[in-house]
Every structure is written in C-alpha cells, then in structure tokens.
Amino acid sequence: MGQVVVISTGGTIASRWQGSGFAAEARGGDVLATAAVPEGVTVRVVDLMSVNSARLTTAHQLTLLRTVREVLADPTVDGIVVTHGTDTLEESAFLLDLHHDDPRPVVFTGAQRPLEAPDGDGPRNLHDALLTAATVRDMGVLVVFDGQVHAARGTVKVQTLDADAFADPSGSRVADVSADGVVVHRRPERPAALPLPTATEPTATGKLPRIDAVMHHCDGDPLLLNAAVAAGAQGIVLVATGAGNATPEICEAVEAAVARGVLVALTTRVPTGPVAEIYTHGGAVDLVAAGAVLTGTLRAGQARIAVLSAALSTTDPAGRDRALRHVLGSAPAATVTTEATAAAEATAAPRVAA
Ligand code: ASP
C-alpha cells in the first residue's frame, strides 16, 4: 500500500514507569514493535525525541516541522505518522497543519495508557494511524485516536484519561478508521498554507517569540496581561468568559498592548461554540475595537499556535496582524500579502470558515 515514516516524539505511547510516575522514555522502534503494521505498508522510524509533551517548546515544534518537510522531500514516502504526547498534541498538529502544503497526510497519534500496559490503546491507535497515513490524500494534518480521524484544526484533548481523548467540540470528525479501512466523511477546510518560518531557531539577537495566554475570571484584572507585555510577549491569547467577554480595564490593557505591536487573540474558556461580538462594557465588541482578533472556534492552545505562526511570519506588526487573520480565515485573500503568505496566496485561496 505504501511507505509510511513514523516520527517518534515521546508521550504516554512511549512511556515507562520511572519509580515515582510514568514518563516518555522508549524509542520509536520500541513503540512500533507494539503495533500490527497494516498489510502492504512498509515503515521507517525517525527517532526525533522522547519527551512528555507538556515539556515541548517552540524550538521542539519547529524541529518537528522541519523534519516533516525533510521526510516529505522523498517522493517514495506516502505519508507520515507522528507519535506524540496527548497533552499538547493539538498544538503541534495545528502548527504543522498551518504550514502543510502537500497532498500526503501527516497523522498524529498517541495513547492514554503507557507503552507496556496490557490493555494499552497505543497499539491500535498506531495501527490506525499507519493505515490512515498510507490511504488518504488532501486532508492536511490529522489526529487519529480511538478509531476516529479528526482534522488538526479545532481538535482538542477532551478526556484526561479515557481512550476517546480527542474531538472538535464545535465540529465533527472527518473520518473513521478500523481494520477494514478508512471511511472519509468530509474534507477539512484549511486556509492556504504558510511557508516555513524563516526564524526556526533562537537567534543571537533574541529568542523565538514569546506568546502567552491569560484567562479571565471573576475578579480578574489586567495584571497578568500587562505582566506578559512587560515580559516581552509578542502575542497574547485572552481566554475570556462566555462568547469572548472581559472588563473595560482589560479592554484598555488590550488597546495598550496592541498599540505596542503585540498581537492579541480572543478565545473563550467555554468548551464549545465561537466567540462573537455581542456585548459591550468590556465584552467582545470592545475587545475587538481595542484590536483583539476573534479566533472563531479555536480554543486557547490552538489560538496560541495561530498567534505564534503569525509572529514567526514577519517582524512587521501590520503583516503579523494580516497573517493572523489569514490563518483564522477572517481576512479576504486579497488583503493578505505578508512576506509569509504571499507565496501561499499565489497558489491557493483560503478555504477556511471563520
Ligand atoms: N503526559 C503525556 C504527554 O506526554 C500524556 C499523554 O501522552 O497521554 O502528553
């Protein structure tokens, strides 16, 4: 059926008991050895790292992005599987999806139970991911878990312990997978891919951009948002209440941050549904007027990745704002002309709904 490359990064699917708790330890070959390889599929393993995904940095994620590009440069490869910790899987998957411009799939999977657990879910997930990677085309970056295939965009970890760990709470899965094969229900909507970021490593002049997330709650004030700006954040995700609401004081802080060239994205702590301009007196109406960008149905982790990709695309504040709106699907193609998106715009139009 084809050649699939497994890029191993760690997580529970590669974890063993450490004496006090579990941690990623095993290499990709050990992880692959637990799974049945679908008939006709040949597999090559790339051992990239073996870490718990809560410890991943932007530098790790950009290394993964570069590795995927290098692997796909080989035309004999039919697809990629990334084994990854579930805690931040949705962030790495979305980052790769924003930059993915190849018909061949990149399929993320992992496990909720450790490598050698007798009732482990890793072997089945890995089998299903291999089958999906060898089979589908033009679906971008996918997440395969518990027999379900999700588009990277919008998908979040929804269970801390149960095997059906992932879903898009505001959408539906794109396919199902079983030993019999993959049944595709729909193709994900994706904007034109961003080119690879030029700054993929900390530079001599500074680190990779700092992007923070701040949650609003009763009695919340602008202190942490302002602290993020003072710490040098180039982007901030405001995790607001309801459909995207906070306070007049936070709106003022957002306006001041945006005036300094900081990107501010607005999401919500509610699990399902979009943010929307409904309320004033510190609500989304005022936050948007202050310069915050609505993130549709993206939750905090992926909203942060959208901001990160925009910040990596150019150093120009206006260009960053356009890039952010582009990846969020909130700007018409004609207005998106940053250095990051110009090449992408030449070949494809955005296809994502806000
Ligand atoms: N702590 C693990 C991680 O690396 C959890 C998992 O993989 O399920 O994300």
Short mmCIF file of C-alpha atoms and ligand atoms in Angstrom, two decimals:
data_model
loop_
_atom_site.label_atom_id
_atom_site.label_comp_id
_atom_site.label_asym_id
_atom_site.label_seq_id
_atom_site.Cartn_x
_atom_site.Cartn_y
_atom_site.Cartn_z
CA MET A 1 0.00 0.00 0.00
CA GLY A 2 2.91 2.37 0.59
CA GLN A 3 5.77 3.67 2.67
CA VAL A 4 5.00 5.48 5.91
CA VAL A 5 7.57 7.26 8.07
CA VAL A 6 6.90 7.27 11.82
CA ILE A 7 8.40 10.27 13.62
CA SER A 8 8.61 9.43 17.30
CA THR A 9 8.50 12.27 19.83
CA GLY A 10 7.52 10.60 23.12
CA GLY A 11 4.36 10.91 25.21
CA THR A 12 2.45 8.18 27.02
CA ILE A 13 2.62 5.90 23.98
CA ALA A 14 6.39 5.79 24.63
CA SER A 15 6.25 5.98 28.43
CA ARG A 16 7.52 3.65 31.12
CA TRP A 17 7.40 3.64 34.91
CA GLN A 18 10.18 5.77 36.38
CA GLY A 19 9.84 4.71 40.03
CA SER A 20 7.54 7.57 41.00
CA GLY A 21 5.39 8.02 37.90
CA PHE A 22 5.37 7.49 34.14
CA ALA A 23 7.44 9.44 31.64
CA ALA A 24 8.35 9.20 27.98
CA GLU A 25 11.42 7.04 27.57
CA ALA A 26 11.10 4.48 24.76
CA ARG A 27 12.44 4.93 21.27
CA GLY A 28 10.32 4.82 18.14
CA GLY A 29 11.33 1.26 17.28
CA ASP A 30 10.00 0.03 20.65
CA VAL A 31 6.73 1.87 20.10
CA LEU A 32 6.33 0.49 16.57
CA ALA A 33 7.02 -3.04 17.80
CA THR A 34 3.78 -2.95 19.83
CA ALA A 35 1.56 -2.36 16.78
CA ALA A 36 0.37 -4.51 13.91
CA VAL A 37 1.55 -2.93 10.68
CA PRO A 38 -1.23 -2.91 8.04
CA GLU A 39 -0.66 -5.28 5.16
CA GLY A 40 1.29 -3.77 2.31
CA VAL A 41 2.65 -0.89 4.40
CA THR A 42 6.37 -0.51 4.97
CA VAL A 43 7.53 1.64 7.86
CA ARG A 44 10.68 3.63 8.58
CA VAL A 45 11.18 5.20 12.01
CA VAL A 46 12.74 8.59 12.74
CA ASP A 47 13.60 8.97 16.43
CA LEU A 48 13.28 12.68 16.96
CA MET A 49 12.94 12.92 20.74
CA SER A 50 11.28 11.17 23.67
CA VAL A 51 9.66 13.72 25.97
CA ASN A 52 6.41 14.28 27.84
CA SER A 53 4.57 16.72 25.60
CA ALA A 54 3.91 19.23 28.37
CA ARG A 55 7.66 19.95 28.19
CA LEU A 56 7.71 20.78 24.49
CA THR A 57 8.97 24.19 23.39
CA THR A 58 8.52 26.16 20.18
CA ALA A 59 12.03 25.08 19.21
CA HIS A 60 10.99 21.41 19.53
CA GLN A 61 7.89 22.03 17.45
CA LEU A 62 9.81 23.82 14.72
CA THR A 63 12.29 20.95 14.65
CA LEU A 64 9.33 18.63 14.07
CA LEU A 65 8.02 20.91 11.31
CA ARG A 66 11.40 20.92 9.57
CA THR A 67 11.71 17.14 9.94
CA VAL A 68 8.33 16.59 8.32
CA ARG A 69 9.42 18.77 5.37
CA GLU A 70 12.65 16.81 5.03
CA VAL A 71 10.83 13.46 5.09
CA LEU A 72 8.28 14.62 2.50
CA ALA A 73 11.11 15.69 0.19
CA ASP A 74 11.42 11.94 -0.56
CA PRO A 75 8.79 11.18 -3.24
CA THR A 76 8.69 7.50 -2.27
CA VAL A 77 7.12 8.41 1.09
CA ASP A 78 3.32 8.11 1.05
CA GLY A 79 2.55 9.57 4.46
CA ILE A 80 3.83 10.39 7.93
CA VAL A 81 2.73 9.31 11.39
CA VAL A 82 3.84 11.43 14.35
CA THR A 83 3.63 9.69 17.73
CA HIS A 84 3.19 12.43 20.33
CA GLY A 85 2.10 13.04 23.90
CA THR A 86 -1.58 13.78 24.10
CA ASP A 87 -1.26 16.78 26.43
CA THR A 88 -0.13 19.21 23.73
CA LEU A 89 -0.77 17.11 20.61
CA GLU A 90 -3.39 19.58 19.39
CA GLU A 91 -0.81 22.39 19.39
CA SER A 92 1.90 20.60 17.40
CA ALA A 93 -0.66 19.16 14.98
CA PHE A 94 -2.17 22.58 14.30
CA LEU A 95 1.23 24.23 13.83
CA LEU A 96 2.12 21.62 11.23
CA ASP A 97 -1.29 21.95 9.58
CA LEU A 98 -0.86 25.70 9.13
CA HIS A 99 2.35 25.04 7.18
CA HIS A 100 1.35 21.84 5.39
CA ASP A 101 1.07 22.14 1.60
CA ASP A 102 1.44 18.54 0.50
CA PRO A 103 -1.34 16.12 -0.51
CA ARG A 104 0.28 13.41 1.58
CA PRO A 105 -1.06 13.24 5.13
CA VAL A 106 0.66 13.83 8.45
CA VAL A 107 -1.20 11.79 11.06
CA PHE A 108 -0.73 12.42 14.79
CA THR A 109 -1.47 9.71 17.30
CA GLY A 110 -0.58 8.68 20.83
CA ALA A 111 -2.05 6.83 23.77
CA GLN A 112 -3.76 7.36 27.09
CA ARG A 113 -2.19 4.24 28.58
CA PRO A 114 1.55 3.58 28.79
CA LEU A 115 3.70 1.58 26.39
CA GLU A 116 3.62 -1.76 28.16
CA ALA A 117 0.08 -1.59 29.62
CA PRO A 118 -1.72 -4.92 28.99
CA ASP A 119 -4.89 -3.05 27.91
CA GLY A 120 -2.97 -0.29 26.14
CA ASP A 121 -4.62 1.82 23.45
CA GLY A 122 -1.32 2.72 21.76
CA PRO A 123 -1.04 -0.37 19.52
CA ARG A 124 -4.50 0.11 18.00
CA ASN A 125 -4.03 3.86 17.59
CA LEU A 126 -0.68 3.36 15.87
CA HIS A 127 -2.09 0.71 13.53
CA ASP A 128 -4.98 3.01 12.63
CA ALA A 129 -2.65 5.96 12.12
CA LEU A 130 -0.42 3.91 9.79
CA LEU A 131 -3.44 2.81 7.79
CA THR A 132 -4.72 6.37 7.53
CA ALA A 133 -1.31 7.74 6.56
CA ALA A 134 -0.99 5.15 3.80
CA THR A 135 -4.51 5.71 2.49
CA VAL A 136 -5.82 9.28 2.46
CA ARG A 137 -4.82 12.33 0.41
CA ASP A 138 -5.53 16.07 0.55
CA MET A 139 -6.72 16.09 4.15
CA GLY A 140 -3.89 18.08 5.75
CA VAL A 141 -2.72 17.15 9.21
CA LEU A 142 -4.93 14.67 11.05
CA VAL A 143 -5.37 13.25 14.54
CA VAL A 144 -6.20 9.54 14.79
CA PHE A 145 -7.43 8.24 18.12
CA ASP A 146 -9.85 5.54 19.23
CA GLY A 147 -11.00 4.75 15.69
CA GLN A 148 -11.76 8.39 14.91
CA VAL A 149 -9.98 10.67 12.45
CA HIS A 150 -10.05 14.39 13.24
CA ALA A 151 -8.81 17.41 11.32
CA ALA A 152 -6.00 19.10 13.23
CA ARG A 153 -7.78 22.45 13.20
CA GLY A 154 -10.30 22.71 16.01
CA THR A 155 -9.44 19.39 17.63
CA VAL A 156 -8.66 19.40 21.34
CA LYS A 157 -7.99 16.88 24.06
CA VAL A 158 -11.39 16.33 25.67
CA GLN A 159 -10.69 13.47 28.08
CA THR A 160 -7.93 13.38 30.67
CA LEU A 161 -7.97 9.57 30.98
CA ASP A 162 -10.45 7.88 28.63
CA ALA A 163 -9.38 6.35 25.32
CA ASP A 164 -11.56 8.64 23.18
CA ALA A 165 -9.27 11.52 24.03
CA PHE A 166 -9.84 13.91 21.10
CA ALA A 167 -12.71 15.72 19.43
CA ASP A 168 -13.61 19.03 17.85
CA PRO A 169 -16.28 20.18 20.32
CA SER A 170 -17.63 22.65 17.74
CA GLY A 171 -17.45 20.35 14.72
CA SER A 172 -17.43 16.74 13.62
CA ARG A 173 -14.73 14.22 12.82
CA VAL A 174 -13.59 13.85 9.22
CA ALA A 175 -13.33 10.06 9.00
CA ASP A 176 -13.46 6.76 10.84
CA VAL A 177 -10.78 4.08 10.73
CA SER A 178 -10.89 0.38 11.53
CA ALA A 179 -9.09 -2.77 10.44
CA ASP A 180 -11.31 -2.65 7.33
CA GLY A 181 -10.01 0.73 6.21
CA VAL A 182 -10.71 4.45 6.35
CA VAL A 183 -14.17 5.89 5.68
CA VAL A 184 -13.90 9.60 4.86
CA HIS A 185 -16.92 11.75 5.78
CA ARG A 186 -15.64 15.15 4.67
CA ARG A 187 -12.51 17.10 3.78
CA PRO A 188 -11.25 19.60 6.32
CA GLU A 189 -11.47 23.31 5.49
CA ARG A 190 -7.98 24.78 5.54
CA PRO A 191 -6.52 28.15 4.59
CA ALA A 192 -3.64 28.35 2.11
CA ALA A 193 -0.53 27.04 3.84
CA LEU A 194 2.01 29.42 5.30
CA PRO A 195 5.60 29.00 4.10
CA LEU A 196 8.11 27.56 6.56
CA PRO A 197 9.04 30.21 9.12
CA THR A 198 12.45 31.70 8.42
CA ALA A 199 13.29 32.07 12.12
CA THR A 200 13.15 28.46 13.23
CA GLU A 201 15.74 28.64 15.98
CA PRO A 202 16.51 31.10 18.75
CA THR A 203 18.71 33.76 17.17
CA ALA A 204 21.71 35.60 18.53
CA THR A 205 19.57 38.71 18.85
CA GLY A 206 16.74 37.10 20.75
CA LYS A 207 14.61 34.08 21.45
CA LEU A 208 11.75 32.71 19.46
CA PRO A 209 8.68 34.87 20.03
CA ARG A 210 7.10 34.66 23.45
CA ILE A 211 3.34 34.10 23.18
CA ASP A 212 1.36 33.99 26.42
CA ALA A 213 -2.19 33.02 27.37
CA VAL A 214 -4.15 34.78 30.10
CA MET A 215 -7.53 33.60 31.41
CA HIS A 216 -10.24 35.95 32.58
CA HIS A 217 -12.41 35.07 35.60
CA CYS A 218 -14.47 36.80 38.27
CA ASP A 219 -12.36 39.44 40.00
CA GLY A 220 -9.84 39.27 37.11
CA ASP A 221 -7.78 42.38 36.43
CA PRO A 222 -5.22 43.32 33.75
CA LEU A 223 -2.21 42.49 35.94
CA LEU A 224 -1.20 39.24 34.23
CA LEU A 225 -1.88 40.58 30.73
CA ASN A 226 0.31 43.61 31.48
CA ALA A 227 2.94 41.33 33.02
CA ALA A 228 3.03 39.34 29.79
CA VAL A 229 3.63 42.53 27.80
CA ALA A 230 6.34 43.60 30.28
CA ALA A 231 7.96 40.15 29.90
CA GLY A 232 8.29 40.80 26.16
CA ALA A 233 5.33 38.83 24.84
CA GLN A 234 4.86 39.43 21.11
CA GLY A 235 1.43 37.88 21.26
CA ILE A 236 -1.21 37.21 23.89
CA VAL A 237 -4.23 34.92 23.86
CA LEU A 238 -7.00 36.26 26.04
CA VAL A 239 -9.10 33.32 27.25
CA ALA A 240 -12.23 35.26 28.00
CA THR A 241 -15.58 34.30 29.51
CA GLY A 242 -18.69 33.39 27.50
CA ALA A 243 -18.63 34.43 23.84
CA GLY A 244 -15.44 36.43 24.46
CA ASN A 245 -16.02 38.90 27.27
CA ALA A 246 -13.89 40.57 29.93
CA THR A 247 -13.85 44.03 31.59
CA PRO A 248 -13.35 47.65 30.50
CA GLU A 249 -9.99 47.62 32.33
CA ILE A 250 -8.84 44.59 30.34
CA CYS A 251 -10.00 46.29 27.12
CA GLU A 252 -7.75 49.24 27.97
CA ALA A 253 -4.83 46.89 28.57
CA VAL A 254 -5.52 45.16 25.24
CA GLU A 255 -5.56 48.52 23.44
CA ALA A 256 -2.23 49.49 25.02
CA ALA A 257 -0.69 46.12 24.12
CA VAL A 258 -1.89 46.31 20.51
CA ALA A 259 -0.52 49.88 20.27
CA ARG A 260 2.87 48.42 21.18
CA GLY A 261 2.64 45.90 18.32
CA VAL A 262 1.53 42.95 20.45
CA LEU A 263 -0.89 40.57 18.72
CA VAL A 264 -3.94 39.86 20.87
CA ALA A 265 -6.22 36.93 20.03
CA LEU A 266 -9.57 36.42 21.71
CA THR A 267 -10.88 32.97 22.62
CA THR A 268 -13.09 31.64 25.37
CA ARG A 269 -12.93 29.29 28.33
CA VAL A 270 -16.30 27.78 27.25
CA PRO A 271 -15.71 24.35 25.65
CA THR A 272 -17.96 24.74 22.57
CA GLY A 273 -19.02 27.40 20.07
CA PRO A 274 -17.48 30.52 18.52
CA VAL A 275 -16.54 33.83 20.11
CA ALA A 276 -18.74 36.66 18.85
CA GLU A 277 -19.20 40.43 19.13
CA ILE A 278 -22.34 40.69 21.25
CA TYR A 279 -21.57 42.53 24.49
CA THR A 280 -20.08 45.90 25.35
CA HIS A 281 -18.91 47.19 28.79
CA GLY A 282 -15.75 45.10 28.40
CA GLY A 283 -17.23 42.46 26.12
CA ALA A 284 -16.06 41.21 22.74
CA VAL A 285 -17.44 44.32 20.99
CA ASP A 286 -14.97 46.46 22.95
CA LEU A 287 -12.13 43.94 22.87
CA VAL A 288 -12.31 43.82 19.07
CA ALA A 289 -12.46 47.64 18.94
CA ALA A 290 -9.31 47.59 21.09
CA GLY A 291 -7.56 45.45 18.46
CA ALA A 292 -8.14 41.88 19.62
CA VAL A 293 -8.73 39.32 16.85
CA LEU A 294 -11.56 36.79 17.22
CA THR A 295 -10.40 33.18 16.90
CA GLY A 296 -13.65 31.57 15.75
CA THR A 297 -13.95 28.19 17.45
CA LEU A 298 -10.25 27.72 18.22
CA ARG A 299 -9.52 27.07 21.87
CA ALA A 300 -6.57 28.51 23.79
CA GLY A 301 -3.80 26.11 22.77
CA GLN A 302 -4.52 26.39 19.04
CA ALA A 303 -5.28 30.12 19.24
CA ARG A 304 -1.79 30.49 20.69
CA ILE A 305 -0.32 28.50 17.80
CA ALA A 306 -2.15 30.78 15.32
CA VAL A 307 -0.57 33.79 17.01
CA LEU A 308 2.83 32.08 17.09
CA SER A 309 2.70 31.33 13.35
CA ALA A 310 1.75 34.94 12.62
CA ALA A 311 4.60 36.20 14.81
CA LEU A 312 7.05 33.88 13.08
CA SER A 313 5.92 35.01 9.63
CA THR A 314 7.32 38.55 9.73
CA THR A 315 8.57 41.18 12.17
CA ASP A 316 6.21 43.83 10.77
CA PRO A 317 3.24 44.38 13.16
CA ALA A 318 0.74 45.06 10.36
CA GLY A 319 1.97 41.98 8.49
CA ARG A 320 1.59 39.89 11.63
CA ASP A 321 -1.97 41.10 12.07
CA ARG A 322 -2.78 40.17 8.46
CA ALA A 323 -1.11 36.78 8.83
CA LEU A 324 -3.12 36.07 11.99
CA ARG A 325 -6.37 36.99 10.26
CA HIS A 326 -5.35 34.80 7.34
CA VAL A 327 -4.79 31.68 9.44
CA LEU A 328 -8.03 32.37 11.27
CA GLY A 329 -9.90 32.77 7.98
CA SER A 330 -11.02 36.27 8.95
CA ALA A 331 -9.43 38.23 6.08
CA PRO A 332 -10.20 38.07 2.37
CA ALA A 333 -7.34 36.62 0.35
CA ALA A 334 -6.67 39.88 -1.49
CA THR A 335 -5.69 41.67 1.71
CA VAL A 336 -3.24 39.02 2.86
CA THR A 337 0.11 39.98 1.41
CA THR A 338 2.65 39.46 4.19
CA GLU A 339 6.01 38.02 3.28
CA ALA A 340 4.82 34.81 4.94
CA THR A 341 1.64 34.44 2.97
CA ALA A 342 2.48 35.96 -0.39
CA ALA A 343 3.81 32.72 -1.82
CA ALA A 344 0.89 30.75 -0.49
CA GLU A 345 -1.59 33.24 -1.90
CA ALA A 346 -0.09 32.82 -5.34
CA THR A 347 -1.12 29.20 -5.44
CA ALA A 348 -4.30 28.84 -3.42
CA ALA A 349 -7.15 30.80 -1.89
CA PRO A 350 -8.19 30.50 1.76
CA ARG A 351 -10.84 27.86 2.25
CA VAL A 352 -11.48 28.17 5.94
CA ALA A 353 -14.62 29.43 7.56
CA ALA A 354 -14.26 31.98 10.37
N1 ASP B 1 1.87 13.27 29.71
C1 ASP B 1 1.67 12.67 28.44
C2 ASP B 1 2.19 13.59 27.36
O1 ASP B 1 3.32 13.46 27.00
C3 ASP B 1 0.26 12.37 28.24
C4 ASP B 1 0.00 11.51 27.05
O2 ASP B 1 0.80 11.32 26.16
O3 ASP B 1 -1.13 10.98 27.00
O4 ASP B 1 1.47 14.39 26.83
#
